PDB file of C-alpha atoms in Angstrom:
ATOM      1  CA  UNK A 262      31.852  -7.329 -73.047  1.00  0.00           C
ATOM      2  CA  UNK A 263      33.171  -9.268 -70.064  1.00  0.00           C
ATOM      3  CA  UNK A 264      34.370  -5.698 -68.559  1.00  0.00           C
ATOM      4  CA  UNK A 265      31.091  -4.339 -68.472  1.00  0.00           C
ATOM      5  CA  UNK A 266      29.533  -7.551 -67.004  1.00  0.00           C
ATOM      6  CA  UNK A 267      32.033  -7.383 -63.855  1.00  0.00           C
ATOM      7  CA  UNK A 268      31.135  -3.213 -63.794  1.00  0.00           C
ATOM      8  CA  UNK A 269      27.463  -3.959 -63.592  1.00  0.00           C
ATOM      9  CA  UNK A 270      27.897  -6.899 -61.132  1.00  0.00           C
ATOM     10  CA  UNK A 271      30.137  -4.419 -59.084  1.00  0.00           C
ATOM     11  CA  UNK A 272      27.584  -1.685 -59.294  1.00  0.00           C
ATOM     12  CA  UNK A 273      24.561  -4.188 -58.784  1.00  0.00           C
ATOM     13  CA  UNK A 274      26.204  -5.452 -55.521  1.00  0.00           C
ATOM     14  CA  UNK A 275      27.046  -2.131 -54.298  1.00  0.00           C
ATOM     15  CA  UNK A 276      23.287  -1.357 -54.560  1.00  0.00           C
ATOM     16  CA  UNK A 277      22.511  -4.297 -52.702  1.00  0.00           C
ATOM     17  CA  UNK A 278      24.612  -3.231 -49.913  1.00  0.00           C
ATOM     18  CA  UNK A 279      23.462   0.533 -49.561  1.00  0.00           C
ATOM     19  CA  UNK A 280      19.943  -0.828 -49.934  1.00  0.00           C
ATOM     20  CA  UNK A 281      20.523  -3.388 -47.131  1.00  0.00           C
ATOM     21  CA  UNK A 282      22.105  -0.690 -45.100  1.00  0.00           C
ATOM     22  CA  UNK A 283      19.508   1.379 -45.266  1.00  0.00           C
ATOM     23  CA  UNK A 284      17.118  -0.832 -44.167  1.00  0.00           C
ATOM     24  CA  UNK A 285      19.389  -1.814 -41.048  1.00  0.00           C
ATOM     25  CA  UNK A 286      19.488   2.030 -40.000  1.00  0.00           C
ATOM     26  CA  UNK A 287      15.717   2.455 -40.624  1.00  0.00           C
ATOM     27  CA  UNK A 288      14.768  -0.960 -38.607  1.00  0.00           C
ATOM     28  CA  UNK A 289      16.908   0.523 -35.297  1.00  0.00           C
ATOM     29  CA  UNK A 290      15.187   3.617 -35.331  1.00  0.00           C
ATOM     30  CA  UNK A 291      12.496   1.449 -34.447  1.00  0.00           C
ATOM     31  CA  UNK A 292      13.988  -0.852 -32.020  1.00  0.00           C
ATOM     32  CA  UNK A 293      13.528  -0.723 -28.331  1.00  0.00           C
ATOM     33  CA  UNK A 294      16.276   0.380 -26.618  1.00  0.00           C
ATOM     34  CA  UNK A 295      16.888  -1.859 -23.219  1.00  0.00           C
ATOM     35  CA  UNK A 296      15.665  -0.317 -20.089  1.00  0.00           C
ATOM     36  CA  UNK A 297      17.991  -0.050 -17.582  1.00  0.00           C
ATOM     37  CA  UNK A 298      17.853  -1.482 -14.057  1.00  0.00           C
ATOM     38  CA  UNK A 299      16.833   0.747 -11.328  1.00  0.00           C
ATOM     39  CA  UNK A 300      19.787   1.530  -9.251  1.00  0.00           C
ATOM     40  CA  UNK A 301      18.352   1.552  -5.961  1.00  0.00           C
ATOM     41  CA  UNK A 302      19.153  -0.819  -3.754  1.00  0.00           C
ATOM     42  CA  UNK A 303      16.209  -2.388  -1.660  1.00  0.00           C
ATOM     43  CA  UNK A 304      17.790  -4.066   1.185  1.00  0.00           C
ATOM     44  CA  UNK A 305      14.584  -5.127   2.912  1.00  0.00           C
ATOM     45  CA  UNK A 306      15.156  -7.448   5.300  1.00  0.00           C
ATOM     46  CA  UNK A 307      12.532  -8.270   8.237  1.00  0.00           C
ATOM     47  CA  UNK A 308      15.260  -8.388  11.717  1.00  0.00           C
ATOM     48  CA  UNK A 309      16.786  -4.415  10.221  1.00  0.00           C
ATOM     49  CA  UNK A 310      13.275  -3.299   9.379  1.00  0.00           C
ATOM     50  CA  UNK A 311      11.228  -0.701  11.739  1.00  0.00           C
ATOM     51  CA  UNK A 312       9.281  -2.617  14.307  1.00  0.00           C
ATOM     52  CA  UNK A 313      11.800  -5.293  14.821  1.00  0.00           C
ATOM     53  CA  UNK A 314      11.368  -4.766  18.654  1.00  0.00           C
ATOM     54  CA  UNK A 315      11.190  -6.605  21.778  1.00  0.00           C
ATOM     55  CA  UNK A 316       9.918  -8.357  22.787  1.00  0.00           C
ATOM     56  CA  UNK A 317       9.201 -10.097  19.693  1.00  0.00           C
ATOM     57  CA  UNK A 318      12.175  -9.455  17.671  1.00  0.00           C
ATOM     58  CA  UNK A 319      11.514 -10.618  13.956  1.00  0.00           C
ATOM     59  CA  UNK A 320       8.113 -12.568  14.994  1.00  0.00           C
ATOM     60  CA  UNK A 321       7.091 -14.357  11.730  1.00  0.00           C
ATOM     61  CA  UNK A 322       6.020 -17.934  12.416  1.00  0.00           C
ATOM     62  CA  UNK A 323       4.299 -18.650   8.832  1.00  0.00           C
ATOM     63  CA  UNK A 324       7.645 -17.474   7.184  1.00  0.00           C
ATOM     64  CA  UNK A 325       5.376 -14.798   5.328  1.00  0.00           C
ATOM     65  CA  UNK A 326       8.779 -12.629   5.239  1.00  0.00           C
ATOM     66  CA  UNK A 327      10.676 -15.048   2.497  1.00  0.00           C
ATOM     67  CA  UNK A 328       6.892 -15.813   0.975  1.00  0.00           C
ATOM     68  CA  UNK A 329       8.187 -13.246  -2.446  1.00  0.00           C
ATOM     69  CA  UNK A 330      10.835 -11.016  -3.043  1.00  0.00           C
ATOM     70  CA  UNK A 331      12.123  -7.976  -1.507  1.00  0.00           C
ATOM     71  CA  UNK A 332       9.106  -6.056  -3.519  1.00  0.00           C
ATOM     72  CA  UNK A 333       6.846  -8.986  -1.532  1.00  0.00           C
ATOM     73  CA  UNK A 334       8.136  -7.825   2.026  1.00  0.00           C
ATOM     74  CA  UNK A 335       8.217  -3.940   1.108  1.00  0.00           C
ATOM     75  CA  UNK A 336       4.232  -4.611   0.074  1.00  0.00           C
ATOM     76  CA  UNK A 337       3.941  -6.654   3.056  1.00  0.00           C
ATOM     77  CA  UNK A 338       5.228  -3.724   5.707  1.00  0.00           C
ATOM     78  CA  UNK A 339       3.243  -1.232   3.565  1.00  0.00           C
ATOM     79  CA  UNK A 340       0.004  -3.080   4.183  1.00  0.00           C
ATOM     80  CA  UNK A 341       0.931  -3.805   7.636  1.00  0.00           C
ATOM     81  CA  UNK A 342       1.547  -0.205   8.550  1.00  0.00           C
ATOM     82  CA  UNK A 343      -1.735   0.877   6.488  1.00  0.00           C
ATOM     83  CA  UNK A 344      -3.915  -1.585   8.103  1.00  0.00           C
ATOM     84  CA  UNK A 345      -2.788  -0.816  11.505  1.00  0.00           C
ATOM     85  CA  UNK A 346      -3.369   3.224  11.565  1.00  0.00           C
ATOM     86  CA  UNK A 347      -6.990   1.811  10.550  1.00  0.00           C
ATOM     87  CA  UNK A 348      -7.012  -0.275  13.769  1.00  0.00           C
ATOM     88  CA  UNK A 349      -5.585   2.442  15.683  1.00  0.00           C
ATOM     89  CA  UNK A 350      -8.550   4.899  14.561  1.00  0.00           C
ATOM     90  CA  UNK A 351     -11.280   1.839  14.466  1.00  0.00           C
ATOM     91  CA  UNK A 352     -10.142   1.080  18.407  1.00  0.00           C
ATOM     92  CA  UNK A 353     -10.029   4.597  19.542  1.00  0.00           C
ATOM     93  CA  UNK A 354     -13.264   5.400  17.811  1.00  0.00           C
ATOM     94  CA  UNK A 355     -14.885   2.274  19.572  1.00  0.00           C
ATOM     95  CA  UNK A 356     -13.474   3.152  22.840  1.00  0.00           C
ATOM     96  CA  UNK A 357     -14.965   6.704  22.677  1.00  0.00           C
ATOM     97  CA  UNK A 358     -18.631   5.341  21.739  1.00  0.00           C
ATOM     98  CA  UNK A 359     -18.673   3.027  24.233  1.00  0.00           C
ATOM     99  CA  UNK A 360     -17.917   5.413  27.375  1.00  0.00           C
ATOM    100  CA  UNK A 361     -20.885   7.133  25.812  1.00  0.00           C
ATOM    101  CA  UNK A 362     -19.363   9.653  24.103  1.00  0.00           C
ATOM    102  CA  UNK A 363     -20.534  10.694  20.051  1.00  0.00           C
ATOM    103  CA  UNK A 364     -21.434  13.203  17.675  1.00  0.00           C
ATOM    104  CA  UNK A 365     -24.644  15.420  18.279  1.00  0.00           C
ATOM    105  CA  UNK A 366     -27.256  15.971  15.622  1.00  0.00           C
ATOM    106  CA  UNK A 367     -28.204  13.584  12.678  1.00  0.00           C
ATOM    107  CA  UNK A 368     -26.039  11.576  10.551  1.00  0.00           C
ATOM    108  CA  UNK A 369     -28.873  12.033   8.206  1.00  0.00           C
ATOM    109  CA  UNK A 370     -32.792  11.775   7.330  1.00  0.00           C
ATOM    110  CA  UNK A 371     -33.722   9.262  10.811  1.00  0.00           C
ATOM    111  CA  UNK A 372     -30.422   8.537  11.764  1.00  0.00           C
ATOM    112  CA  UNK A 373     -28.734   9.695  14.748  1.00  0.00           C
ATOM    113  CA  UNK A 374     -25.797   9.774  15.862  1.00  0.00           C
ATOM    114  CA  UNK A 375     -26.656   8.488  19.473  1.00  0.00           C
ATOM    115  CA  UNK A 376     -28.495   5.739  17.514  1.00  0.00           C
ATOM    116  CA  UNK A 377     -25.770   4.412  15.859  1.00  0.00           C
ATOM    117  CA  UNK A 378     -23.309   4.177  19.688  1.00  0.00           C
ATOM    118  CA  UNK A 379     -25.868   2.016  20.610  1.00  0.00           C
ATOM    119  CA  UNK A 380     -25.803  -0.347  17.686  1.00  0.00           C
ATOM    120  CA  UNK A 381     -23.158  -3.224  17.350  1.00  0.00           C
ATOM    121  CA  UNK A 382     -20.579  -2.313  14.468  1.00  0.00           C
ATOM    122  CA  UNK A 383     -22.013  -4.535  11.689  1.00  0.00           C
ATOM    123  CA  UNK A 384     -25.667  -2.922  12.736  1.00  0.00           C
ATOM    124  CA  UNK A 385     -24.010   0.419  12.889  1.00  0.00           C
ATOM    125  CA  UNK A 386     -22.858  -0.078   9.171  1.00  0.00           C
ATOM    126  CA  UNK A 387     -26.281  -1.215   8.072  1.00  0.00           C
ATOM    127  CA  UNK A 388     -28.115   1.435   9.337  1.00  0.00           C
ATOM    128  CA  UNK A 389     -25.950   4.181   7.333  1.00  0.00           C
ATOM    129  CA  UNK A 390     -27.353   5.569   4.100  1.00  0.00           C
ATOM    130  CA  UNK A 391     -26.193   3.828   0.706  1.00  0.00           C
ATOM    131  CA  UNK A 392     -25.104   7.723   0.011  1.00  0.00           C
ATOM    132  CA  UNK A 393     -22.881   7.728   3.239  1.00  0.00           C
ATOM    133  CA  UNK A 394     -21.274   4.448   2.602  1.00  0.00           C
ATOM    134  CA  UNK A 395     -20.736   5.468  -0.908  1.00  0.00           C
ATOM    135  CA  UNK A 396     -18.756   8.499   0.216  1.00  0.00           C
ATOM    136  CA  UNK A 397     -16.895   6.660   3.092  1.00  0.00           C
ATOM    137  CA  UNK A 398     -15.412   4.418   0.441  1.00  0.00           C
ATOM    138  CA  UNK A 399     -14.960   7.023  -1.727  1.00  0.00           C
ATOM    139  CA  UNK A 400     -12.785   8.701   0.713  1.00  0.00           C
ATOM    140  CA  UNK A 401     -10.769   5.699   1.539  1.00  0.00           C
ATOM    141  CA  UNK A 402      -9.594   5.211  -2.493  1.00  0.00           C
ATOM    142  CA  UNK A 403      -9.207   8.741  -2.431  1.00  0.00           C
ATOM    143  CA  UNK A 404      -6.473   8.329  -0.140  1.00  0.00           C
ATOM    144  CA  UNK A 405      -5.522   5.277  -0.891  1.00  0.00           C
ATOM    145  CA  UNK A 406      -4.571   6.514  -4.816  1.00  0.00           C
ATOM    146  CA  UNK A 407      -2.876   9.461  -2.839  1.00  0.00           C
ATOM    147  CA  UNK A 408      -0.452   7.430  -0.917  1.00  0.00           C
ATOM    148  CA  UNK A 409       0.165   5.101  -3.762  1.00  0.00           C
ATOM    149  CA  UNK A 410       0.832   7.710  -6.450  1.00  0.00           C
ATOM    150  CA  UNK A 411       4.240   9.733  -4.496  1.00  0.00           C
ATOM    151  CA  UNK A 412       6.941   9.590  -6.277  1.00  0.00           C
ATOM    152  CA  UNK A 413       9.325   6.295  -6.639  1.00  0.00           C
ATOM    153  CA  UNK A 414       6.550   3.806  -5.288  1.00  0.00           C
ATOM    154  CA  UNK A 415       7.672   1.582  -1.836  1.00  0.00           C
ATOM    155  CA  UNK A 416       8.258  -1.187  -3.948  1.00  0.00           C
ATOM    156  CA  UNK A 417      11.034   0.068  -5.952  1.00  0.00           C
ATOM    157  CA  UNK A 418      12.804   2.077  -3.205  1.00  0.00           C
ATOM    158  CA  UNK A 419      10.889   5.091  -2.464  1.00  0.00           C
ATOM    159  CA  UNK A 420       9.188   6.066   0.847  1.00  0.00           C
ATOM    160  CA  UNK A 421       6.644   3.814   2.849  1.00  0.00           C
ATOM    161  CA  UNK A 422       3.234   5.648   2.541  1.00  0.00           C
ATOM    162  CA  UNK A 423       2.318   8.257   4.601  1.00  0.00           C
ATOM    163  CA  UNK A 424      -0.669   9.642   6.321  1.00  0.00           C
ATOM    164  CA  UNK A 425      -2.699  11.810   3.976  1.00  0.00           C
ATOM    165  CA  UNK A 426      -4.696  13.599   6.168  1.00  0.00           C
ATOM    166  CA  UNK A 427      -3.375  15.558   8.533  1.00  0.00           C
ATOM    167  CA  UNK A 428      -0.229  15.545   6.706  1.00  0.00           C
ATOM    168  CA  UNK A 429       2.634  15.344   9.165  1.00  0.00           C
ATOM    169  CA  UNK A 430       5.922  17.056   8.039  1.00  0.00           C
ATOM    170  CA  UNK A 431       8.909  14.624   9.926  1.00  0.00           C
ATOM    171  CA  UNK A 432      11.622  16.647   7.777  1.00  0.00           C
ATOM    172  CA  UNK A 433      12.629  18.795  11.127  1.00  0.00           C
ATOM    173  CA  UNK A 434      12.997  15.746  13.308  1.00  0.00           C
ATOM    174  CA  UNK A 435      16.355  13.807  13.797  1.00  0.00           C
ATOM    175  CA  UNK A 436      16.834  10.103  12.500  1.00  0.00           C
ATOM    176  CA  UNK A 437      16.948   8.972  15.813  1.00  0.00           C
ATOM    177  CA  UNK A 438      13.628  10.265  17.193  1.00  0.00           C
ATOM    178  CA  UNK A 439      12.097   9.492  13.631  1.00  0.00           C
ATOM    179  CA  UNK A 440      13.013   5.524  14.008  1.00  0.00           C
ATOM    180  CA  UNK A 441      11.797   5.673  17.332  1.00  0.00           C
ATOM    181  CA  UNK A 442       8.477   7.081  16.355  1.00  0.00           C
ATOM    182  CA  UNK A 443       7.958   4.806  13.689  1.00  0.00           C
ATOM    183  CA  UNK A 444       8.537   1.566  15.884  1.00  0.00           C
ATOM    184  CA  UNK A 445       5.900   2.806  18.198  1.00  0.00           C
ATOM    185  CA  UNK A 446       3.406   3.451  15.422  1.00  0.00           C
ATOM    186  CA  UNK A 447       3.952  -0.273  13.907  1.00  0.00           C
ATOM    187  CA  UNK A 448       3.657  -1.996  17.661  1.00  0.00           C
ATOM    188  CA  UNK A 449       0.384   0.292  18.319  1.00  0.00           C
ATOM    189  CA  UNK A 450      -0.874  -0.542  14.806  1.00  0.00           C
ATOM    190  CA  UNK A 451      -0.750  -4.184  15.459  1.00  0.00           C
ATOM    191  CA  UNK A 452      -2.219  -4.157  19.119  1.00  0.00           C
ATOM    192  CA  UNK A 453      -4.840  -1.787  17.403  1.00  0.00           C
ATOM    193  CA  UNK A 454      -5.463  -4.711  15.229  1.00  0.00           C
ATOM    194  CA  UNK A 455      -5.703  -7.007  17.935  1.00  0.00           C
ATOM    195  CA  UNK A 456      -7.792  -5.176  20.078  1.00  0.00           C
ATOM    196  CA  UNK A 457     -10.337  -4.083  17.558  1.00  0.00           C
ATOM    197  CA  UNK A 458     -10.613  -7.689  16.094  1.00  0.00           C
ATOM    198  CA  UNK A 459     -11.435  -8.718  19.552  1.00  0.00           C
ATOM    199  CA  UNK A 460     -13.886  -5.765  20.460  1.00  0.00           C
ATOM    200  CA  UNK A 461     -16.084  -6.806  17.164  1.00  0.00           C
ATOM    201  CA  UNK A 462     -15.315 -10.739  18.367  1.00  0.00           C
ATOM    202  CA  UNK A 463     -17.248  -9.974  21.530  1.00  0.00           C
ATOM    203  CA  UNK A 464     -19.926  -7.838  20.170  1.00  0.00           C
ATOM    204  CA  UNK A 465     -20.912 -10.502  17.779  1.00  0.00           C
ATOM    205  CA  UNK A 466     -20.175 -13.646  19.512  1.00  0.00           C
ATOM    206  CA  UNK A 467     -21.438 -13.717  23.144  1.00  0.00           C
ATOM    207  CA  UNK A 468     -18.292 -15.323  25.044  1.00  0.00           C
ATOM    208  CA  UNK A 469     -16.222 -14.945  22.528  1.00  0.00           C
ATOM    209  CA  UNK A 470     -13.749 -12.760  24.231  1.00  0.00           C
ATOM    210  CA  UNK A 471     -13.315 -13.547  28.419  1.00  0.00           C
ATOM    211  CA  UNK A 472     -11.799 -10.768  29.467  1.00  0.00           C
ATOM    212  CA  UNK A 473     -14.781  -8.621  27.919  1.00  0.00           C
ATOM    213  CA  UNK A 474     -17.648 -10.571  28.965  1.00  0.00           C
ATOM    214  CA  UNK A 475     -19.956  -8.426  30.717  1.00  0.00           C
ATOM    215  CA  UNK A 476     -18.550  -5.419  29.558  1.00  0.00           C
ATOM    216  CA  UNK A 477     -22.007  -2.999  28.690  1.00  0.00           C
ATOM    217  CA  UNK A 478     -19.859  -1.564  25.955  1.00  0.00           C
ATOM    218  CA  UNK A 479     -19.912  -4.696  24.001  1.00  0.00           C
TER     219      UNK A 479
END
C-alpha cells in the first residue's frame, strides 16, 4: 500500500514538472527578445562637424550644442542645413524680384505675376489663391517626408538629408572637394538666413534695417 503511494506521488510530481515545463517553453515563444543596440557610432561633435570654419570656429554662445544628446545636435545640423537652402532660395528669389525681374503671364484668375514683385512678402503671400498655397505646402511635406524617409535616418547614423529636387549625385567627387562643398553650403545657408530675415525686417518695419533704408526694392 505504502509502495503504490510513493509510485503515484513519483508519477504525480513528474506530471507537475512536464506540465510546468511546458508552460515555460510555451510562455518564451511569446517573450520579446531584447533588441540590440545599433552599432553605429555617432560621434557628433560641433568643433569636427562641417561648417566649423573661420572665422567663427564652433560659434555657439547659448550652448545649444550640449542642449540634448548626440541625436539633439545631429537634428540640430539637419535643421540648420534645411533651413538655410530655404534662405538661400528665399534671398536669391527676393534679389531677382527686386531688380525687376519675374515670371510673365498669370499666377492665376487676377493675379499676376508682375503684381505680386511689387507687393511686400507678407502681401505677396496674401494675395495667392488658397489653391496655390495649398499646393506650395503640399510640395514642401512632399519633400520634406522624402528627405526624412532614406534609409538609416540622420539621427541614428545615416546621411544628413539631401536636396530632393534636382537631385545631385556627389558619388564621383573626392572627400576632399565634397567637405569643402559642404562648408560653403552651411556658411551661405546661414548668411542666406541672415540676409533674408533682414530683407523682410526692412520691408515691414520702415528703419528697421540702415544699410537698406532707401533701397526701392524694399
Amino acid at each position: 500500500f505504502f509502495f503504490s503511494i510513493k509510485i503515484y506521488k513519483s508519477k504525480n510530481s513528474s506530471m507537475k514538472l512536464a506540465i510546468f515545463a511546458l508552460l515555460a517553453s510555451v510562455a518564451s515563444a511569446f517573450t520579446v527578445a531584447p533588441m540590440a543596440k545599433p552599432a553605429t557610432a555617432l560621434n557628433a561633435d560641433i568643433t569636427s562637424m562641417a561648417g566649423a570654419t573661420a572665422p567663427l570656429k564652433g560659434f555657439d554662445p547659448l550652448n545649444l550644442a550640449t542642449l540634448g544628446s548626440e541625436e539633439t545636435l545631429l537634428w540640430f545640423r539637419a535643421a540648420e542645413l534645411k533651413h538655410g537652402r530655404v534662405a538661400m532660395l528665399a534671398t536669391t528669389g527676393y534679389l531677382v524680384q527686386g531688380a525687376g525681374f519675374h515670371f510673365p503671364g498669370q499666377l492665376s484668375s487676377g493675379v499676376s505675376f508682375e503684381s505680386l514683385s511689387s507687393m511686400k512678402p507678407f502681401d505677396a503671400w496674401n494675395a495667392v489663391p488658397d489653391a496655390g498655397k495649398a499646393q506650395i505646402l503640399f510640395t514642401i511635406f512632399l519633400a520634406e517626408v522624402i528627405s526624412e524617409s532614406k534609409g538609416v535616418h540622420y539621427m541614428k547614423g545615416g546621411d544628413l538629408p539631401t536636396i530632393v529636387f534636382p537631385p545631385i549625385d556627389f558619388s564621383g567627387v573626392d572627400a576632399s572637394t565634397v567637405a569643402t562643398k559642404r562648408n560653403r553650403e552651411l556658411n551661405n545657408g546661414r548668411l542666406a538666413m541672415i540676409a533674408i530675415m533682414s530683407f523682410i525686417a526692412a520691408s515691414n518695419i520702415p528703419g528697421s534695417v540702415p544699410a537698406l533704408i532707401g533701397n526701392p526694392a524694399f
